[in-house]
Coordinates of N, CA and C in Angstrom, one line a residue:
L238 N -15.1 39.2 -0.9 CA -15.2 39.4 0.8 C -14.0 39.8 1.5
H239 N -14.0 40.3 2.6 CA -13.1 40.5 3.7 C -13.3 40.0 5.1
Y240 N -12.2 39.9 5.8 CA -12.9 39.6 7.5 C -12.0 40.8 8.2
L241 N -12.8 41.1 9.3 CA -12.3 42.0 10.3 C -11.7 41.1 11.5
Y242 N -10.4 41.2 12.2 CA -10.1 40.3 13.2 C -9.9 41.4 14.4
I243 N -10.5 40.6 15.6 CA -10.2 41.7 16.7 C -9.7 40.6 17.9
V244 N -8.9 41.2 18.6 CA -8.3 40.4 19.6 C -8.2 41.1 21.0
E245 N -8.8 40.5 22.1 CA -8.6 41.1 23.6 C -7.4 41.0 24.0
W246 N -6.6 42.0 24.5 CA -5.0 41.6 25.0 C -5.1 40.7 26.1
L247 N -5.9 41.2 27.2 CA -6.0 40.3 28.5 C -6.2 38.9 28.3
S248 N -7.2 38.6 27.7 CA -7.7 37.2 27.9 C -7.4 36.6 26.4
N249 N -6.7 37.2 25.3 CA -6.8 36.7 24.0 C -7.7 36.1 23.3
M250 N -9.0 36.5 23.9 CA -10.2 36.3 23.2 C -10.4 36.7 21.8
R251 N -10.7 36.1 20.5 CA -10.6 36.5 19.4 C -12.2 36.5 18.7
W252 N -12.3 37.5 18.1 CA -13.6 37.6 17.2 C -13.3 38.1 15.8
V253 N -14.4 37.4 14.7 CA -14.0 37.6 13.4 C -15.1 38.0 12.9
F254 N -15.4 39.0 12.0 CA -16.4 39.4 11.3 C -16.1 39.4 9.7
L255 N -17.2 38.6 9.0 CA -17.1 38.7 7.6 C -17.6 40.0 6.9
L256 N -16.9 40.5 6.2 CA -17.1 41.8 5.4 C -17.6 41.8 4.2
R257 N -18.6 42.4 3.5 CA -18.8 42.4 2.0 C -17.9 43.3 1.4
H258 N -17.4 44.1 2.1 CA -16.6 45.5 1.6 C -16.0 46.2 3.0
R259 N -14.9 46.7 2.9 CA -14.2 47.6 3.9 C -15.1 48.4 4.5
G260 N -16.1 49.1 4.0 CA -17.0 50.1 4.6 C -17.7 50.0 5.6
E261 N -17.7 48.6 6.0 CA -18.5 47.9 6.9 C -17.7 47.8 8.2
A262 N -16.4 47.9 8.0 CA -15.3 47.8 9.1 C -15.8 48.3 10.5
E263 N -15.9 49.8 10.3 CA -15.9 50.9 11.4 C -17.3 50.4 12.1
G264 N -18.5 50.0 11.4 CA -19.6 49.5 12.0 C -19.7 48.5 13.0
R265 N -18.9 47.6 12.5 CA -18.4 46.1 13.2 C -17.7 46.4 14.5
V266 N -16.6 47.4 14.1 CA -15.7 47.8 15.5 C -16.6 48.4 16.8
L267 N -17.7 49.1 16.2 CA -18.4 49.9 17.0 C -19.4 48.8 17.9
E268 N -20.0 47.8 16.9 CA -20.7 46.8 17.4 C -20.0 46.1 18.5
W269 N -18.8 45.7 17.9 CA -18.0 44.8 18.9 C -17.8 45.7 20.5
K270 N -17.5 46.9 20.4 CA -17.2 47.9 21.3 C -18.2 47.8 22.3
R271 N -19.5 47.8 21.8 CA -20.6 47.9 22.7 C -20.9 46.6 23.5
E272 N -20.8 45.5 22.5 CA -21.0 44.4 23.1 C -19.9 43.9 24.3
A273 N -18.7 44.3 24.0 CA -17.3 44.0 24.9 C -17.9 44.8 26.3
E274 N -18.0 46.3 25.9 CA -18.3 46.9 27.3 C -19.5 46.5 28.3
L275 N -20.6 46.1 27.4 CA -21.6 45.6 27.9 C -21.5 44.1 28.9
H276 N -20.7 43.3 28.2 CA -20.2 42.0 28.9 C -19.3 42.4 30.2
T277 N -18.4 43.2 29.9 CA -17.6 43.6 31.2 C -17.9 44.5 32.1
G278 N -19.1 45.4 31.8 CA -19.4 46.5 32.7 C -18.6 47.5 32.8
Q279 N -17.5 47.5 32.1 CA -16.6 48.7 31.8 C -16.1 49.2 30.4
V280 N -15.8 50.7 30.5 CA -15.6 51.2 29.3 C -14.2 50.8 28.9
L281 N -14.1 50.5 27.6 CA -12.9 50.2 27.0 C -12.0 51.1 27.2
K282 N -10.8 50.8 27.7 CA -9.6 52.0 27.9 C -8.8 52.1 26.5
N283 N -8.4 51.4 25.8 CA -7.7 51.5 24.6 C -8.1 50.9 23.3
L284 N -8.1 51.2 22.3 CA -8.3 50.5 21.1 C -7.3 51.0 20.3
H285 N -6.8 49.8 19.6 CA -5.6 49.8 18.6 C -6.1 49.4 17.0
I286 N -6.0 50.1 16.4 CA -6.5 49.9 14.8 C -5.5 50.1 13.8
D287 N -5.4 49.6 12.6 CA -4.4 49.5 11.7 C -5.2 50.8 10.8
G288 N -4.1 51.7 10.8 CA -4.5 53.4 9.8 C -4.7 52.8 8.4
G289 N -5.5 53.4 7.7 CA -6.0 53.5 6.5 C -6.6 52.2 5.8
E290 N -7.3 51.4 6.7 CA -7.9 50.3 6.4 C -9.6 50.4 7.0
M291 N -10.0 51.3 7.3 CA -11.2 51.7 7.6 C -11.6 53.2 7.9
D292 N -12.8 53.7 7.7 CA -13.1 55.0 8.0 C -13.2 55.1 9.5
T293 N -12.6 56.0 10.3 CA -12.5 56.3 11.8 C -13.3 57.4 12.2
V294 N -14.0 58.4 11.2 CA -14.6 59.5 11.7 C -15.7 59.0 12.8
K295 N -16.6 58.2 12.9 CA -17.7 58.0 13.7 C -16.9 57.4 15.0
L296 N -16.0 56.5 14.9 CA -15.3 55.9 15.8 C -14.7 56.7 16.7
E297 N -13.7 57.7 16.3 CA -13.3 58.6 16.9 C -13.9 59.5 17.8
L298 N -15.1 59.9 17.3 CA -15.9 60.6 18.1 C -16.7 60.1 19.2
I299 N -16.8 58.7 19.2 CA -17.8 58.0 20.0 C -16.4 57.6 21.1
C300 N -15.5 57.3 20.7 CA -14.2 56.9 21.8 C -14.0 58.3 22.4
R301 N -14.0 59.4 21.7 CA -13.4 60.9 22.5 C -14.8 61.0 23.7
T302 N -15.9 60.6 23.1 CA -16.9 61.1 23.9 C -17.1 60.2 25.1
N303 N -16.8 58.8 25.3 CA -16.8 58.1 26.5 C -15.4 57.6 27.0
G304 N -14.2 58.1 26.6 CA -13.1 58.2 26.9 C -12.4 57.2 26.9
T305 N -12.5 56.4 25.7 CA -11.7 55.4 25.1 C -10.4 55.9 24.5
K306 N -9.3 55.7 24.6 CA -8.2 56.1 24.0 C -8.0 55.5 22.5
L307 N -8.1 56.1 21.6 CA -7.8 55.3 20.2 C -6.7 55.5 20.0
H308 N -6.0 54.5 19.1 CA -4.7 54.5 18.8 C -4.7 53.8 17.5
V309 N -4.3 55.0 16.1 CA -4.3 54.5 14.8 C -3.1 54.2 14.3
N310 N -2.5 53.1 14.0 CA -1.2 52.9 13.6 C -1.1 53.5 12.2
T311 N 0.2 53.6 12.0 CA 0.6 54.2 10.5 C 0.3 53.1 9.6
R312 N -0.4 53.4 8.6 CA -0.6 52.4 7.4 C 0.8 51.4 7.0
S313 N -0.1 50.3 7.2 CA 1.0 49.2 6.7 C 2.3 49.0 7.5
A314 N 2.2 49.6 8.9 CA 3.1 49.6 9.7 C 2.7 48.4 10.8
H315 N 2.6 47.3 10.3 CA 2.3 46.1 10.9 C 3.0 45.9 12.4
E316 N 4.4 46.2 12.4 CA 5.1 45.9 13.6 C 4.3 46.7 14.9
Q317 N 3.6 47.7 14.4 CA 3.0 48.5 15.7 C 1.9 48.0 16.2
N318 N 1.3 46.7 15.7 CA 0.0 45.9 16.4 C 0.4 44.4 16.2
G319 N 1.7 44.1 16.6 CA 2.1 43.0 16.4 C 1.3 41.9 16.9
K320 N 0.5 41.8 18.1 CA -0.1 40.8 18.6 C -1.3 40.6 17.8
A321 N -2.1 41.5 17.0 CA -3.0 41.1 15.8 C -2.5 40.5 14.7
E322 N -1.1 41.0 14.2 CA -0.9 40.5 12.9 C -0.6 39.1 13.3
V323 N -0.1 38.5 14.4 CA 0.4 37.3 14.7 C -0.9 36.6 14.6
G324 N -1.5 37.0 15.2 CA -3.1 36.3 15.4 C -3.5 36.1 13.9
I325 N -3.6 37.0 13.1 CA -4.1 36.9 11.7 C -3.7 35.8 10.9
K326 N -2.0 36.0 11.1 CA -1.3 34.9 10.6 C -1.5 33.6 10.8
I327 N -1.9 33.1 12.2 CA -1.8 32.0 12.8 C -3.4 31.5 12.1
T328 N -4.4 32.5 12.2 CA -5.9 32.3 11.6 C -5.6 31.5 10.2
N329 N -5.0 32.4 9.3 CA -4.7 32.1 8.2 C -4.2 30.9 7.7
E330 N -3.4 30.0 8.8 CA -2.5 28.9 8.6 C -3.7 28.0 8.9
L331 N -4.3 28.1 10.1 CA -5.2 27.0 10.5 C -6.3 27.1 9.5
E332 N -6.8 28.1 8.7 CA -7.9 28.2 7.9 C -7.7 27.4 6.7
R333 N -6.4 27.6 6.0 CA -5.9 27.0 5.1 C -6.0 25.5 5.3
E334 N -5.3 25.1 6.4 CA -4.9 23.7 7.0 C -6.5 22.9 7.0
S335 N -7.3 23.5 7.6 CA -8.4 23.0 7.7 C -9.4 22.7 6.1
R336 N -9.3 23.6 5.6 CA -9.7 23.7 4.3 C -9.4 22.9 3.1
Q337 N -7.9 22.6 3.3 CA -7.3 22.0 2.3 C -7.4 20.3 2.8
G338 N -7.2 20.5 4.0 CA -7.2 18.8 4.7 C -8.8 18.3 4.5
G339 N -9.9 19.2 4.4 CA -11.1 18.6 4.0 C -11.4 18.6 2.6
G340 N -10.6 18.9 1.9 CA -10.6 18.9 0.4 C -11.5 20.1 -0.3
A341 N -11.7 21.2 0.5 CA -12.6 22.2 0.4 C -11.7 23.0 -0.8
E342 N -12.7 23.7 -1.8 CA -12.2 24.8 -2.6 C -11.8 26.2 -1.7
R343 N -11.1 27.2 -2.4 CA -10.7 28.4 -1.6 C -12.0 29.0 -1.3
R344 N -12.9 29.1 -2.3 CA -14.1 29.9 -1.9 C -14.8 29.5 -0.7
F345 N -14.7 28.7 -0.3 CA -15.2 28.0 1.0 C -14.1 28.9 2.4
W346 N -13.4 29.5 1.9 CA -13.0 30.1 3.1 C -13.5 31.0 4.3
P347 N -15.0 31.4 4.1 CA -15.8 32.2 4.8 C -16.4 31.1 6.2
Y348 N -16.0 29.9 5.8 CA -16.5 28.9 6.7 C -15.0 28.6 7.8
S349 N -14.2 28.5 6.9 CA -13.1 27.8 7.5 C -12.4 29.0 8.6
V350 N -12.7 30.3 8.3 CA -12.0 31.3 9.3 C -12.6 31.2 10.6
P351 N -14.0 31.4 10.6 CA -14.6 31.0 11.6 C -14.4 30.1 12.7
Q352 N -14.0 29.0 12.0 CA -13.8 27.6 12.6 C -12.4 27.6 13.1
A353 N -11.4 28.3 12.2 CA -10.0 28.8 13.2 C -10.2 29.6 14.4
I354 N -10.9 30.6 14.5 CA -11.0 31.4 15.3 C -11.9 30.7 16.5
L355 N -12.6 29.9 16.1 CA -13.3 28.7 17.4 C -12.4 28.0 18.2
V356 N -11.3 27.4 17.2 CA -10.5 26.6 17.9 C -9.5 27.2 18.7
Q357 N -9.0 28.6 18.1 CA -8.1 29.3 19.0 C -8.6 29.9 20.4
N358 N -9.7 30.0 20.4 CA -10.7 30.6 21.7 C -10.7 29.5 22.9
H359 N -10.6 28.2 22.1 CA -10.9 27.1 23.2 C -9.4 26.5 23.7
V360 N -8.3 26.9 22.9 CA -7.0 26.4 23.4 C -6.1 27.5 23.9
P361 N -5.3 27.1 24.9 CA -4.6 28.1 25.7 C -3.4 28.2 24.8
S362 N -2.6 29.4 24.8 CA -1.6 29.8 24.0 C -0.2 28.7 24.1
A363 N 0.6 28.6 23.3 CA 1.7 27.5 23.4 C 2.5 27.7 24.6
R364 N 2.8 28.7 24.6 CA 3.4 29.7 26.1 C 3.0 29.2 27.2
Q365 N 1.8 29.1 27.2 CA 1.2 28.6 28.5 C 1.2 27.2 28.7
L366 N 1.0 26.4 27.5 CA 0.9 24.9 27.7 C 2.5 24.5 27.9
R367 N 3.4 25.3 27.7 CA 4.6 24.8 28.0 C 5.3 25.1 29.2
Q368 N 4.2 25.5 30.1 CA 4.9 25.9 31.4 C 4.8 24.4 32.4
P369 N 5.6 24.3 33.4 CA 5.5 23.1 33.9 C 4.4 23.0 34.7
R370 N 3.9 21.5 35.1 CA 2.7 21.3 35.5 C 2.5 21.0 37.0
T371 N 3.7 21.1 37.5 CA 4.0 21.2 39.1 C 4.6 22.4 39.4
N372 N 4.5 22.8 40.5 CA 5.3 23.9 41.2 C 6.5 23.2 41.9
K373 N 7.6 23.9 42.5 CA 8.8 23.2 42.8 C 8.8 22.3 44.1
D374 N 7.6 22.8 44.7 CA 7.4 22.0 46.0 C 6.6 20.6 45.7
G375 N 6.3 20.2 44.4 CA 5.7 19.1 43.7 C 4.0 19.1 43.7
T376 N 3.5 20.2 44.0 CA 2.2 20.4 43.9 C 2.0 20.7 42.6
S377 N 0.6 20.3 42.3 CA 0.1 20.4 40.8 C -0.4 22.2 40.7
R378 N 0.0 22.6 39.4 CA -0.6 23.8 39.2 C -2.0 23.7 38.3
P379 N -2.7 24.8 38.6 CA -4.1 24.7 37.9 C -3.6 24.9 36.3
R380 N -4.6 24.0 35.5 CA -4.3 24.1 34.3 C -4.5 25.4 33.6
P381 N -3.8 25.6 32.5 CA -4.3 27.2 31.9 C -5.5 27.3 31.5
L382 N -6.0 28.5 31.5 CA -7.3 28.8 31.0 C -7.1 29.0 29.6
A383 N -8.4 28.6 28.6 CA -8.6 29.1 27.5 C -8.7 30.2 27.5
P384 N -8.8 31.1 26.4 CA -9.3 32.4 26.2 C -10.9 32.6 26.6
I385 N -11.6 31.5 26.1 CA -13.3 31.8 26.1 C -13.3 31.9 27.9
E386 N -12.6 30.8 28.4 CA -12.7 30.8 29.7 C -12.6 31.8 30.5
V387 N -11.4 32.6 30.1 CA -10.8 33.8 30.9 C -12.1 35.0 30.3
W388 N -12.4 35.1 29.3 CA -13.2 36.0 29.0 C -14.7 35.9 29.6
Q389 N -15.2 34.7 29.8 CA -16.5 34.7 30.3 C -16.4 34.2 31.8
K390 N -15.1 34.3 32.5 CA -14.8 33.7 33.7 C -15.3 32.5 34.4
F391 N -15.2 31.5 33.9 CA -15.6 30.7 34.2 C -14.2 29.7 34.1
R392 N -14.2 28.1 34.4 CA -13.4 27.3 34.3 C -14.4 26.0 34.0
H393 N -14.0 25.4 32.9 CA -15.0 24.1 32.6 C -14.6 23.0 33.4
P394 N -15.7 22.4 34.0 CA -15.5 21.2 35.0 C -14.9 20.1 34.2
G395 N -15.2 20.0 32.9 CA -14.8 18.9 32.1 C -13.3 19.0 31.6
G396 N -12.7 20.1 32.1 CA -11.4 20.3 31.4 C -11.1 20.3 30.0
Y397 N -10.1 20.5 29.5 CA -10.1 20.6 27.8 C -10.9 19.9 27.1
R398 N -11.1 18.2 27.6 CA -12.2 17.7 26.6 C -13.6 18.1 26.8
G399 N -14.2 18.7 28.1 CA -15.2 19.2 27.9 C -15.3 20.6 27.0
L400 N -14.4 21.1 26.9 CA -14.3 22.5 26.0 C -14.5 22.3 24.5
W401 N -13.5 21.0 24.4 CA -13.4 20.7 22.8 C -14.4 19.8 22.6
G402 N -15.6 19.2 23.4 CA -16.5 18.3 22.9 C -17.3 18.7 21.7
K403 N -17.7 19.8 21.5 CA -18.5 20.4 20.7 C -17.8 21.0 19.4
I404 N -16.7 21.0 19.4 CA -15.8 21.3 18.1 C -15.5 20.3 17.2
H405 N -16.5 20.4 16.1 CA -16.3 19.1 15.1 C -15.2 19.6 13.9
S406 N -14.8 18.8 13.5 CA -13.6 19.0 12.0 C -14.8 19.4 11.1
I407 N -14.4 20.5 10.4 CA -15.4 20.9 9.2 C -15.1 20.4 7.9
F408 N -15.8 20.4 7.0 CA -16.0 19.8 5.6 C -15.8 18.2 5.5
I409 N -16.2 17.5 6.4 CA -16.4 16.1 6.6 C -17.8 15.7 6.6
Q410 N -18.0 14.6 6.0 CA -19.5 14.1 5.6 C -20.2 13.8 6.9
V411 N -21.4 14.3 7.1 CA -22.3 14.0 8.3 C -24.0 13.7 7.9
V412 N -24.6 13.5 8.7 CA -25.9 13.1 8.7 C -26.4 14.3 9.5
G413 N -27.3 15.4 8.7 CA -27.8 16.5 9.6 C -29.2 16.3 10.0
Q414 N -29.6 16.6 11.2 CA -31.4 16.6 11.1 C -31.4 18.1 11.5
I415 N -32.8 18.1 10.4 CA -33.2 19.5 10.4 C -34.0 20.1 11.6
P416 N -34.3 21.2 12.2 CA -34.9 21.3 13.2 C -36.0 21.1 13.2
E417 N -37.0 20.6 14.2 CA -38.4 20.3 14.1 C -39.0 21.8 13.9
E418 N -38.8 22.8 14.0 CA -39.2 24.1 13.8 C -39.6 24.2 12.1
L419 N -38.6 23.6 11.4 CA -38.4 24.0 10.0 C -38.8 22.5 9.2
R420 N -39.1 21.6 9.9 CA -39.3 20.5 9.1 C -40.6 20.2 8.3
D421 N -41.4 21.1 8.5 CA -42.7 21.4 7.8 C -42.4 21.4 6.2
A422 N -41.4 22.1 5.9 CA -41.1 22.7 4.7 C -40.2 21.8 3.8
H423 N -39.9 20.4 4.6 CA -39.0 19.5 4.0 C -39.5 18.0 4.5
E424 N -39.5 17.4 3.1 CA -40.1 16.0 3.3 C -39.0 15.1 3.9
D425 N -38.2 15.1 4.0 CA -36.8 14.2 4.9 C -36.1 15.1 5.7
P426 N -36.4 15.1 7.3 CA -35.9 15.5 8.3 C -34.3 15.5 8.5
G427 N -33.8 14.1 7.8 CA -32.3 13.8 7.9 C -31.9 14.0 6.7
F428 N -30.4 14.1 6.3 CA -30.1 14.3 5.0 C -28.5 14.0 5.0
V429 N -27.6 13.6 4.1 CA -26.3 13.6 3.9 C -25.7 15.0 3.5
G430 N -24.6 15.4 4.1 CA -24.0 16.5 3.5 C -22.6 16.7 4.2
T431 N -22.2 18.0 3.9 CA -20.8 18.5 4.2 C -20.9 19.3 5.2
L432 N -20.1 19.2 6.4 CA -20.2 20.2 7.5 C -19.5 21.1 7.2
L433 N -20.4 22.6 7.4 CA -19.6 23.7 7.0 C -19.4 24.6 8.2
G434 N -19.9 24.3 9.4 CA -19.5 24.8 10.9 C -20.6 25.2 11.7
R435 N -20.4 25.6 12.8 CA -21.4 26.1 13.7 C -21.7 27.6 13.4
V436 N -23.2 28.0 13.7 CA -23.6 29.1 13.3 C -24.4 29.7 14.4
S437 N -24.6 31.0 14.7 CA -25.4 31.7 15.5 C -26.9 31.5 15.3
A438 N -27.6 31.3 16.2 CA -29.0 31.0 16.5 C -29.7 32.0 15.8
A439 N -30.8 31.5 15.2 CA -31.8 32.6 14.6 C -33.1 32.6 15.7
A440 N -33.2 34.2 16.1 CA -34.2 34.3 17.0 C -35.7 33.8 16.5
S441 N -36.0 33.9 15.4 CA -37.4 33.6 14.8 C -37.6 32.1 15.2
T442 N -36.4 31.3 15.2 CA -36.8 29.9 15.4 C -36.3 29.1 16.6
R443 N -35.6 30.3 17.4 CA -35.5 29.9 18.8 C -34.4 28.8 18.9
I444 N -33.5 28.6 17.9 CA -32.5 27.3 18.2 C -31.4 28.1 18.8
T445 N -31.0 27.4 19.8 CA -29.6 27.9 20.8 C -28.5 27.6 20.2
E446 N -28.6 26.4 19.4 CA -27.3 25.9 18.8 C -27.6 25.4 17.7
S447 N -26.7 25.7 16.4 CA -27.0 25.0 15.3 C -25.7 24.9 14.2
Y448 N -25.9 24.1 13.2 CA -24.9 24.0 12.2 C -25.3 24.2 10.9
K449 N -24.1 24.5 10.2 CA -24.5 24.6 8.6 C -23.9 23.3 8.0
V450 N -24.8 22.8 7.0 CA -24.5 21.6 6.4 C -24.9 22.0 4.7
L451 N -24.0 21.5 4.1 CA -24.1 21.5 2.5 C -24.9 20.1 2.2
R452 N -26.0 20.3 1.8 CA -26.9 18.9 1.5 C -26.2 18.7 -0.1
H453 N -25.9 17.3 0.2 CA -25.4 17.0 -1.2 C -26.4 16.7 -2.5
S454 N -27.7 16.4 -2.0 CA -29.0 16.1 -3.0 C -28.9 17.4 -4.0
D455 N -28.9 18.4 -3.3 CA -29.2 19.6 -4.0 C -28.4 20.8 -3.9
R456 N -27.2 20.6 -3.0 CA -26.2 21.5 -2.9 C -26.6 22.8 -2.3
K457 N -27.8 22.7 -1.4 CA -28.1 24.0 -0.5 C -27.5 23.8 0.7
V458 N -27.4 24.9 1.3 CA -26.9 25.0 2.8 C -28.1 25.4 3.8
M459 N -28.1 24.1 4.6 CA -29.3 23.9 5.5 C -28.9 23.8 6.9
P460 N -29.7 24.6 7.7 CA -29.3 24.9 9.1 C -29.7 23.3 10.0
V461 N -28.9 23.0 10.6 CA -29.3 21.8 11.3 C -28.9 21.7 12.9
R462 N -29.7 21.1 13.5 CA -29.3 20.9 15.2 C -28.5 19.8 15.6
H463 N -28.7 18.5 15.0 CA -27.9 17.7 15.5 C -27.0 17.0 14.3
I464 N -25.9 16.6 14.4 CA -25.1 16.2 13.4 C -24.6 14.9 14.0
E465 N -24.1 13.8 13.1 CA -23.4 12.8 13.3 C -22.8 12.4 12.1
V466 N -21.4 12.0 12.4 CA -20.3 12.1 11.4 C -20.6 10.7 10.7
W467 N -20.7 10.7 9.1 CA -21.1 9.8 8.6 C -20.2 9.5 7.2
P468 N -19.7 8.5 7.1 CA -19.8 7.2 7.7 C -19.1 7.0 9.3
P469 N -19.9 6.3 10.1 CA -19.2 6.0 11.5 C -18.3 5.6 11.8
C470 N -16.9 6.5 11.5 CA -15.6 5.4 11.8 C -14.7 6.5 12.2
T471 N -13.5 6.3 12.6 CA -12.6 6.9 13.0 C -11.9 7.8 12.0
P472 N -11.5 9.0 12.6 CA -10.5 9.8 11.5 C -9.7 9.1 10.6
E473 N -8.6 8.1 11.0 CA -7.8 7.3 10.6 C -8.3 6.6 9.3
V474 N -9.5 5.8 9.8 CA -9.9 5.4 8.8 C -10.6 6.0 7.9
R475 N -11.3 7.0 7.8 CA -11.8 8.0 6.9 C -10.6 8.6 6.0
K476 N -9.4 8.7 6.3 CA -8.4 9.3 5.9 C -7.8 8.0 4.8
Y477 N -7.4 6.9 5.6 CA -6.5 6.1 4.9 C -7.3 4.9 4.4
G478 N -8.5 5.1 4.3 CA -9.3 3.6 3.9 C -9.4 2.6 5.2
A479 N -10.1 1.6 4.7 CA -10.3 0.5 5.6 C -9.1 -0.5 5.9
A480 N -8.9 -0.6 7.0 CA -7.7 -1.3 7.4 C -7.6 -2.8 7.0
K481 N -6.5 -3.2 6.4 CA -6.3 -4.6 5.9 C -6.0 -5.7 7.1
T482 N -6.6 -6.8 6.9 CA -6.6 -7.8 7.8 C -6.0 -9.1 7.1

């Protein structure tokens, strides 16, 4: 497996696509390009990609047709696309920390990489967070927007707590509830398992938000709508054990 990393320069919004082989990369870039242009209502002006890492014949034709300027960097010249390279480095570090912190093996990286992207999209950059919170006249500055807020053009009324409310740590033990639409095929609607992260909804079941949980009883990955941390205790207790009195 490989993954394709895309970052939009203005908002710092990031996307990741898991690839079975590198031949899928060009199709994924075109898919993202269509969705981005549909979302913004504008044609993409510039597209930078690393040279030698994907086929670009169809991509070059489409960019030439609709007016997008395609910049293909020299193979292995990572300094030519520094913003993306730094983002990939941060993503790999976050992925490794969350996976190792949860005691998961390396083969579970396809779950921890999307989680790393999810976290980054909901947190402003360190440079933004280091800015003063007040102006010289003592008035408060608006809080920095997270990439997802800039991209979707909204400001969450609950602040950062509201943004982070639905981001769960992965590789923790949870109780999952199977969606009602799928319960007929399962004897027990609730089960204990390991949280692997959030997933996109399946159109056939009309699930708007769901999670993937590795069920402990049979080691199957199950889609669930609601989860609860189990046992219900604070992260410090889960990490260090019961407090002594």
